[in-house]
Coordinates of C-alpha atoms in Angstrom, one line a residue:
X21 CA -25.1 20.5 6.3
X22 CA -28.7 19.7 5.6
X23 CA -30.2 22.5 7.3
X24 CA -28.1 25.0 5.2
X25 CA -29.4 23.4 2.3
X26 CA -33.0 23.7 3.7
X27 CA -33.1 27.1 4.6
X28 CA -31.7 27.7 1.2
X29 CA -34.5 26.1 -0.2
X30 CA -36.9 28.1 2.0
X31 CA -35.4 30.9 0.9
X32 CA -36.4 30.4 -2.8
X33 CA -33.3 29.5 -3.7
X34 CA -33.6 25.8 -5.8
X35 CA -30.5 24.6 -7.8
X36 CA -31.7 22.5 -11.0
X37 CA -30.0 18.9 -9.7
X38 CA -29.7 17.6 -6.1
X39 CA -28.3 14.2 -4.4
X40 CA -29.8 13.1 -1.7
X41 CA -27.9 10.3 0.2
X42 CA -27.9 8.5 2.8
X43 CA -30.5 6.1 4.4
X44 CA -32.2 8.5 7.0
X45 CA -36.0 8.1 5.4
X46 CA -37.2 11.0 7.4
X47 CA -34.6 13.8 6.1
X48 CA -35.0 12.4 2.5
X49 CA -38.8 13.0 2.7
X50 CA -38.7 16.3 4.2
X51 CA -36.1 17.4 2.0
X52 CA -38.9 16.3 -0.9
X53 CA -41.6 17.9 0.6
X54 CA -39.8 21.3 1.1
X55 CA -38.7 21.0 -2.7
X56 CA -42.2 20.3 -3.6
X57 CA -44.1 23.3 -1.4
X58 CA -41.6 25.7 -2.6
X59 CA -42.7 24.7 -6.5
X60 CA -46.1 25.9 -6.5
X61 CA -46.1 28.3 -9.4
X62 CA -48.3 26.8 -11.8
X63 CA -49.9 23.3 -11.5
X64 CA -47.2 22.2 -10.3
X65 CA -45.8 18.6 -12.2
X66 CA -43.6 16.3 -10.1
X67 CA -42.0 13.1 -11.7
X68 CA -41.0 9.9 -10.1
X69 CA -38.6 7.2 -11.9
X70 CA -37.2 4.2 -10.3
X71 CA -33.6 4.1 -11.2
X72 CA -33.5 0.2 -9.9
X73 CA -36.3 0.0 -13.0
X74 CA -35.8 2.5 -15.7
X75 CA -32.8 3.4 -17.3
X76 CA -31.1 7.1 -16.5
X77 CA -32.1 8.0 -20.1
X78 CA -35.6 8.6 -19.2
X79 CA -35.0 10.8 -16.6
X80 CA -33.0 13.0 -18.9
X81 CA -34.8 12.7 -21.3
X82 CA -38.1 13.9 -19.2
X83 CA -35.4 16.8 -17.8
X84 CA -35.2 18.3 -21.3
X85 CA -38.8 18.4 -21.7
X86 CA -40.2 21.8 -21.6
X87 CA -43.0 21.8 -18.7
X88 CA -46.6 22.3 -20.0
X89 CA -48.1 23.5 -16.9
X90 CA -45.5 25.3 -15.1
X91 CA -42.2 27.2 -14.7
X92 CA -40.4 24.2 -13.9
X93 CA -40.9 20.5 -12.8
X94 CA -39.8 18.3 -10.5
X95 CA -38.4 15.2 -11.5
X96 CA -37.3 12.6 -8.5
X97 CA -35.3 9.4 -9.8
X98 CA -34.7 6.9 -6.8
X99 CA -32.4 4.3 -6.2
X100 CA -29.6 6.1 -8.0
X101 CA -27.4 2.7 -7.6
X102 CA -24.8 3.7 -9.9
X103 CA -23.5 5.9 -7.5
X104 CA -22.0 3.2 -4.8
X105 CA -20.0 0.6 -5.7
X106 CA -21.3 -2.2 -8.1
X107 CA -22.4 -5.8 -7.2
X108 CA -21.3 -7.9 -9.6
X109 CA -24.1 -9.4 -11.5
X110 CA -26.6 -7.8 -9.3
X111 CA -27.2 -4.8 -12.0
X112 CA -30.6 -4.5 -13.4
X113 CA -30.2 -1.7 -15.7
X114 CA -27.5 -0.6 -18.1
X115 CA -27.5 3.1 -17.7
X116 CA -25.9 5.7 -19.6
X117 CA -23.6 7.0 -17.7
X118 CA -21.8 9.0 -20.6
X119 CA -25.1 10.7 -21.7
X120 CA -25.0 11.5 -17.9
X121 CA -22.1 12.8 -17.7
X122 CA -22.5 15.2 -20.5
X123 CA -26.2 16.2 -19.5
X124 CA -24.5 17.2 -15.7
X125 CA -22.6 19.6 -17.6
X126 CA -25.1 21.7 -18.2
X127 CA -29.3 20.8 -16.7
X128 CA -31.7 23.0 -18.3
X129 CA -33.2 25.3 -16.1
X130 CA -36.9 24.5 -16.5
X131 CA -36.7 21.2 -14.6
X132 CA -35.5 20.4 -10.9
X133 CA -33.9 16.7 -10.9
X134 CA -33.1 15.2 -7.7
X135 CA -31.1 11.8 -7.9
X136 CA -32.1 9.8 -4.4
X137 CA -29.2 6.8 -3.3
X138 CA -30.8 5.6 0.1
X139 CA -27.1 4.1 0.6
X140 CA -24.5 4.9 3.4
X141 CA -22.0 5.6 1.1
X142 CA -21.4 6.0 -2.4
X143 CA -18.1 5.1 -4.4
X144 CA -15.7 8.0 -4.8
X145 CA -13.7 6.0 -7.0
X146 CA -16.3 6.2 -10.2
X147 CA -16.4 9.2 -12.8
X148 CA -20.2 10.1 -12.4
X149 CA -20.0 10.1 -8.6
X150 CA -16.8 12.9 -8.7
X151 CA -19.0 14.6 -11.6
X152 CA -22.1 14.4 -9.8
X153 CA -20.6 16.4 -6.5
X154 CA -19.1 19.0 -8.9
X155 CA -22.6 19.7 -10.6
X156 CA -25.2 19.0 -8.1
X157 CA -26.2 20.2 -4.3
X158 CA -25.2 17.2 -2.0
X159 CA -27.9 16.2 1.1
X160 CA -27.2 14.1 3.4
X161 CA -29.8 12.0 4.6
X162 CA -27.5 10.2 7.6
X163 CA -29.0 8.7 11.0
X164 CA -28.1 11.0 13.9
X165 CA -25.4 10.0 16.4
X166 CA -27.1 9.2 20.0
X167 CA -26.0 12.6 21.2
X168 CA -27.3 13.9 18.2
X169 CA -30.7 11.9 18.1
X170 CA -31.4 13.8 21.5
X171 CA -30.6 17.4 20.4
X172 CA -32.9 16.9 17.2
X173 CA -36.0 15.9 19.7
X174 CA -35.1 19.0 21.9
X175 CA -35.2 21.0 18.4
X176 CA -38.3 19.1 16.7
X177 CA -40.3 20.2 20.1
X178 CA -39.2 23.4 20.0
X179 CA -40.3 23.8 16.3
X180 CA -44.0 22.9 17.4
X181 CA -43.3 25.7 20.5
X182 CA -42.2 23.6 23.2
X183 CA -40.1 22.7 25.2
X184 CA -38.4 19.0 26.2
X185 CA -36.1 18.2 28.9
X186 CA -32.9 16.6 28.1
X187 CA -34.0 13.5 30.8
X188 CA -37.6 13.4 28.5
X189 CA -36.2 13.7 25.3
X190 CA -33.9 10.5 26.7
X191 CA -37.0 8.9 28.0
X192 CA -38.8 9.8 24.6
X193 CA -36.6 7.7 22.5
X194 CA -36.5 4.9 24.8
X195 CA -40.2 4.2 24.5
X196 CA -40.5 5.1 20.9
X197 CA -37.2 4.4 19.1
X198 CA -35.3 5.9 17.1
X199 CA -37.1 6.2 13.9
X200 CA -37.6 9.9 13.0
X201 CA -40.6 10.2 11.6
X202 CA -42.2 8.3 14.4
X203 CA -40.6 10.7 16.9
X204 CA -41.6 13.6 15.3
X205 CA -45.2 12.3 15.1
X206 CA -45.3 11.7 18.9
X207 CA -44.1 15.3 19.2
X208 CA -46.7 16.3 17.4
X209 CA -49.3 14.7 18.6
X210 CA -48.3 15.9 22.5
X211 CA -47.9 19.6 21.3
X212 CA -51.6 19.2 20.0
X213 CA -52.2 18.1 23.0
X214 CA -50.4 20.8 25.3
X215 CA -52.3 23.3 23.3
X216 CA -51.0 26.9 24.9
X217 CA -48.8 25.2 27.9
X218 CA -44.9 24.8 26.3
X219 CA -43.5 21.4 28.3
X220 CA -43.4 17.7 27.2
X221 CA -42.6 16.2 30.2
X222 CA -41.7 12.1 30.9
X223 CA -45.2 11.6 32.9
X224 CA -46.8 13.1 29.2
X225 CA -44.3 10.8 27.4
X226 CA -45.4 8.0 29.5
X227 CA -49.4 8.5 29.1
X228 CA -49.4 9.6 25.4
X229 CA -46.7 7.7 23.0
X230 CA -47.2 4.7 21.5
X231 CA -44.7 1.8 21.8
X232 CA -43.2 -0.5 19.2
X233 CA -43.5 -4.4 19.8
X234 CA -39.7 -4.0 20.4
X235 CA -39.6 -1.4 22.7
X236 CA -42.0 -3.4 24.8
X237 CA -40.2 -6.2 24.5
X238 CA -36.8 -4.5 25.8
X239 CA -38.6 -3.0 28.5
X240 CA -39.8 -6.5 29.9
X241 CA -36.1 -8.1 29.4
X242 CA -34.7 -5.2 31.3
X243 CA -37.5 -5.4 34.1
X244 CA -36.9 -8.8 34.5
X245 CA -32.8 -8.9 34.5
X246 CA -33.0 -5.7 37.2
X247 CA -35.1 -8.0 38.9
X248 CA -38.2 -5.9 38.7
X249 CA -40.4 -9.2 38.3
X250 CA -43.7 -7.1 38.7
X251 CA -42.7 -4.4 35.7
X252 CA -42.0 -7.7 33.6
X253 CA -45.2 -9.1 34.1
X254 CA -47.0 -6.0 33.8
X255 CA -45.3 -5.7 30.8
X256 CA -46.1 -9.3 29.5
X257 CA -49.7 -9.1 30.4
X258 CA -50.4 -6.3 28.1
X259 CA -48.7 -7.7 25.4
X260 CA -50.8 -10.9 25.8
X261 CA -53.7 -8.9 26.0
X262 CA -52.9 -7.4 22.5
X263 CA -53.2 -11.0 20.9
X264 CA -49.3 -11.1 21.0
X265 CA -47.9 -15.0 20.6
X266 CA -45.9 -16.0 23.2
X267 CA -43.6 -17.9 20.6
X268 CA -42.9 -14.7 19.2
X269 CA -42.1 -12.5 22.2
X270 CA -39.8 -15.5 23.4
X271 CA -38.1 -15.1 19.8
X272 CA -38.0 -11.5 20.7
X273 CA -36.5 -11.7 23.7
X274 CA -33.8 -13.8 22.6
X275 CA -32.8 -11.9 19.6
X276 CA -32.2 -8.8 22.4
X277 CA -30.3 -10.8 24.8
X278 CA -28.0 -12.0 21.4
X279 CA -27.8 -8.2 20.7
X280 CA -26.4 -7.3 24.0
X281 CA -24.0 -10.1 24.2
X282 CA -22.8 -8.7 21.0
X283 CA -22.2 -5.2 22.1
X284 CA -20.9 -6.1 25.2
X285 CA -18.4 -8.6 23.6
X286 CA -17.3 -6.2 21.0
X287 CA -16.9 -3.4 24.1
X288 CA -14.7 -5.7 25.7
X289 CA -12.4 -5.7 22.3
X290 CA -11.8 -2.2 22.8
X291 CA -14.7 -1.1 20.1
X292 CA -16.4 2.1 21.2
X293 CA -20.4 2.8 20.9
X294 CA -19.9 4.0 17.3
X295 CA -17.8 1.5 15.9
X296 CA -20.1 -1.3 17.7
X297 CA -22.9 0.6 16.2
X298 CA -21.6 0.2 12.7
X299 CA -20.4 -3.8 13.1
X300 CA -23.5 -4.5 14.0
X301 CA -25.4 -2.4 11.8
X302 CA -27.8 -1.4 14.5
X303 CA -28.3 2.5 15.7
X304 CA -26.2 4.0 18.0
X305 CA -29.0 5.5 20.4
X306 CA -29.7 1.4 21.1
X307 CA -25.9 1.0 21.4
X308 CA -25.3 3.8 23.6
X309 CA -27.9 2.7 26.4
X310 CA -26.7 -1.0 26.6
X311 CA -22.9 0.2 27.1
X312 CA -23.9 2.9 29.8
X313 CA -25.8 -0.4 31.4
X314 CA -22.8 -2.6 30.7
X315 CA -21.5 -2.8 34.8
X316 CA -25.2 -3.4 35.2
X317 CA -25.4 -6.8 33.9
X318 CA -22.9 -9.5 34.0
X319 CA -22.2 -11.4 31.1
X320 CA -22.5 -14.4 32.2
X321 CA -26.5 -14.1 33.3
X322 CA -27.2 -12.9 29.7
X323 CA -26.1 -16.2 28.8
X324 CA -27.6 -18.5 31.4
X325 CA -30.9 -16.5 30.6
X326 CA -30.4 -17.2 26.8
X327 CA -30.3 -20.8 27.6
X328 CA -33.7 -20.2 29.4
X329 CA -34.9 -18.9 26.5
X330 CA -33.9 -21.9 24.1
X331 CA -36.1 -24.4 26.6
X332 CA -38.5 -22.1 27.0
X333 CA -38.8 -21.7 22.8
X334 CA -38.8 -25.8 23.0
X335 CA -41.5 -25.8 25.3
X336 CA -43.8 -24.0 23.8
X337 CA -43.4 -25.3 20.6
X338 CA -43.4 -29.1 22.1
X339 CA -46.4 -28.5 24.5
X340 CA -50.2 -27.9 24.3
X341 CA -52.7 -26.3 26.5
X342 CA -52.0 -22.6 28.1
X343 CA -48.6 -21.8 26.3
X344 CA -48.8 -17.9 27.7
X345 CA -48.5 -19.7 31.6
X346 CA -45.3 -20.8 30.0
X347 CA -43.6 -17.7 29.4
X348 CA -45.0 -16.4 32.5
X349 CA -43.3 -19.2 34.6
X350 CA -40.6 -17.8 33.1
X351 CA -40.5 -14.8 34.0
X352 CA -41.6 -15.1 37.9
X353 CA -38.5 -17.5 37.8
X354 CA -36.0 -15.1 38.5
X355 CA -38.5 -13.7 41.5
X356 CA -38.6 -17.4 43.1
X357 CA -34.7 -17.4 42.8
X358 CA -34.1 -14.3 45.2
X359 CA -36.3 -15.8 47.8
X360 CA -34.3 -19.1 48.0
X361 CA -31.0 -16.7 47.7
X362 CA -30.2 -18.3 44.2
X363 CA -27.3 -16.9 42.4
X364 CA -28.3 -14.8 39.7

């Protein structure tokens, strides 16, 4: 677990050669930084090789290197691609994995060496990977399952002394996504905010966090497919206001409603949220809210809206004069159709 590993760490006690994997950026920086604070004795000296540039001899070589200013240094060597399984043709460097092998054996103690492969898995099959887990402390640096995702906001508050809802932690990562260094900015910046009162609540969430383009964008799809033409608009006029191209947010638009027909297909095949997730390579917070939205929305209205959203795409390429009326057409569309009792 990587909080065993952290409060190991914290605790002053630092192993001389760590792997870091997975592709979670935010737990591979923080694992860094807490590596880095806790070496401090000293001027501290800290390292960086690119494995994907330099071969692994440098960064043994630099490991067996006495330290001028300190106790020990701390050496970081990305991109350790010889750990997953090779692409044929595709390798840049010829490492070493021999002198490797033999150096894992036994690190000197005067140098921390952390070996970072941002890859979801790496190849148990290989030598150095089995020889690697023996001699070094793993971290894992995976995404967080959805359920998981909303626990780590409820913990991340708490860690800044407050306190988040499971309804606004939900809410939270609907309006900022689910990258964790973003979320744990926003946290930040409403505990700030709070000063000595304790609760984030969804109305703070609402007035305070910022949104991606795609969050926005997802917000106006599902306004408009609930039939909640006024949020859509709303919606669409702030986005027009922010110099956003109507070209673009049609794209946008489009590439969701492809997304959902995907999940929603692959549901229908018996595939549950976390397989879907990892067929479509997409996180499984985003997964999870589609499927729990799946009786919602039939099928077949993704698609006719889809079509919409090719003409719409032709239009605006085809046409001159006010292209943002286009879009907004568009979207009042689906308004016009209740009146006149239009299927939908």
């Amino acid at each position: 677990m990587i909080t065993s590993v952290w409060k190991a760490i914290r605790n002053g006690q630092i192993d001389p050669v760590y792997v870091i994997t997975g592709t979670e950026s935010y737990f591979i920086e923080k694992t860094l930084d807490l590596l880095k604070s806790k070496m401090t004795d000293g001027e501290p000296e800290f390292i960086n090789f690119d494995l994907e540039e330099v071969p692994v001899d440098y960064v043994i070589e630099e490991a067996d290197t006495i330290p001028f200013f300190s106790d020990r240094k701390l050496i970081i060597a990305k991109n350790a691609s010889f750990l997953k399984a090779a692409e044929r043709g595709k390798e840049k460097i010829d490492h070493n994995l021999k002198a490797l092998e033999a150096w894992l054996e036994n690190p000197p103690s005067s140098s921390v060496t952390i070996f970072v492969a941002p890859y979801e898995k790496l190849d148990e099959r290989k030598k150095i990977t089995k020889l690697i887990k023996q001699h070094a402390v793993m971290v894992e640096a995976k995404a967080l399952q959805a359920n998981d995702l909303e626990v780590w906001v409820q913990h991340e508050a708490k860690s800044f002394g407050k306190h988040i809802e499971k309804l606004a932690a939900q809410r939270l990562i609907e309006v900022a996504g689910t990258n964790l260094t973003l979320l744990s900015s926003e946290i930040e910046k409403m505990s700030l905010y709070l000063g000595s009162e304790e609760e984030i609540t969804e109305q703070l969430i609402e007035q305070m966090t910022a949104r991606t383009l795609e969050q926005d964008a997802f917000k106006m799809l599902q306004a408009y497919l609930e039939g909640n033409i006024s949020e859509a608009l709303s919606v669409y006029y702030d986005l027009i206001r922010q110099k956003e191209e109507p070209v673009a947010l049609t794209a946008l638009l489009a590439s969701q409603i492809r997304f959902m027909v995907h999940v929603y297909y692959l549901q229908k095949k018996g595939y549950h949220a976390q397989q879907i997730s990892k067929q479509l390579k997409a996180h499984p917070y985003r997964v999870k809210l589609l499927v729990e939205k799946r009786q919602q929305i039939p099928e077949q209205r993704l698609l006719e809206v889809l079509n919409d959203l090719a003409e719409i795409d032709l239009q605006l390429k085809t046409q001159s004069g006010n292209r943002e009326r286009i879009l907004e057409f568009f979207l009042m569309k689906r308004k016009q159709g209740r009146k006149t009792n239009t299927p939908v």
